[in-house]
Steps between C-alpha positions, in 0.01 A plus 500: 500500500189685380423593858848659531447696176163631619648603837795667324261682261280627786808607698634689196166672439480601867859627495457699178166639619664620819774680302271695267469858623146622548419844365222688673285662234270789581132417495333569167316828461126510458373381164239779492471844654159620618424873495208647693392865474251637751309827498565644845394852397239654727294680233629428150494210259824355366587414141753214468686423178756220480708460187831332418682470170314174434160547664244773555245411767297812426344754730312401815287736706508455875215735582447436871724497805621140543451395136792294371648368178758223474706326235808281478816467292768240454775761534481806714672820401414633847694221672714744703194701605312189611782355709300565817192321372423140565670278246369611165231736631488880484219707648481862384248736663412847373432722802423871526866600542662257253564143392597240758661157477414244766791369703358167615800423723455818705120502453499864381436697183804698382454826310675452164386802300317819599238638264614780271223755469486710184274795449 
C-alpha cells in the first residue's frame, strides 16, 4: 500500500513538473560597470573628472601618453554608450582628434565626440 502511494506521488510530481511552462529569463546584467579612461593624446596631458549626483571622484591628471585612470559603479548612466564594450567594461581614449569608445566586439575604437576648440 505504501509502495503504491509513493509510486503515485512520484508519478504525480513528474506529471505536474512536465506541465509547468518554463520561462526563459534574460541573463542578469553586470553587477558593476568598469570605466577606463586613457590619455591617447600625442603631446598634451589630460584632466579627468568623474562626478555623479552621489559621488565625486575628484580630478585626476593623466600627464603622459598611455596614462590611465579607472573606476567602477554599480549602475551605469552610460549603459547605452557602453553597449559595445565587454560586459560591464567601457574603455574611453582621448586622442588628438576627439574622444573614442572601444568596441571590443569589432576590435576598433569608435569616434564618439570631436574636440571643440575655442579661442
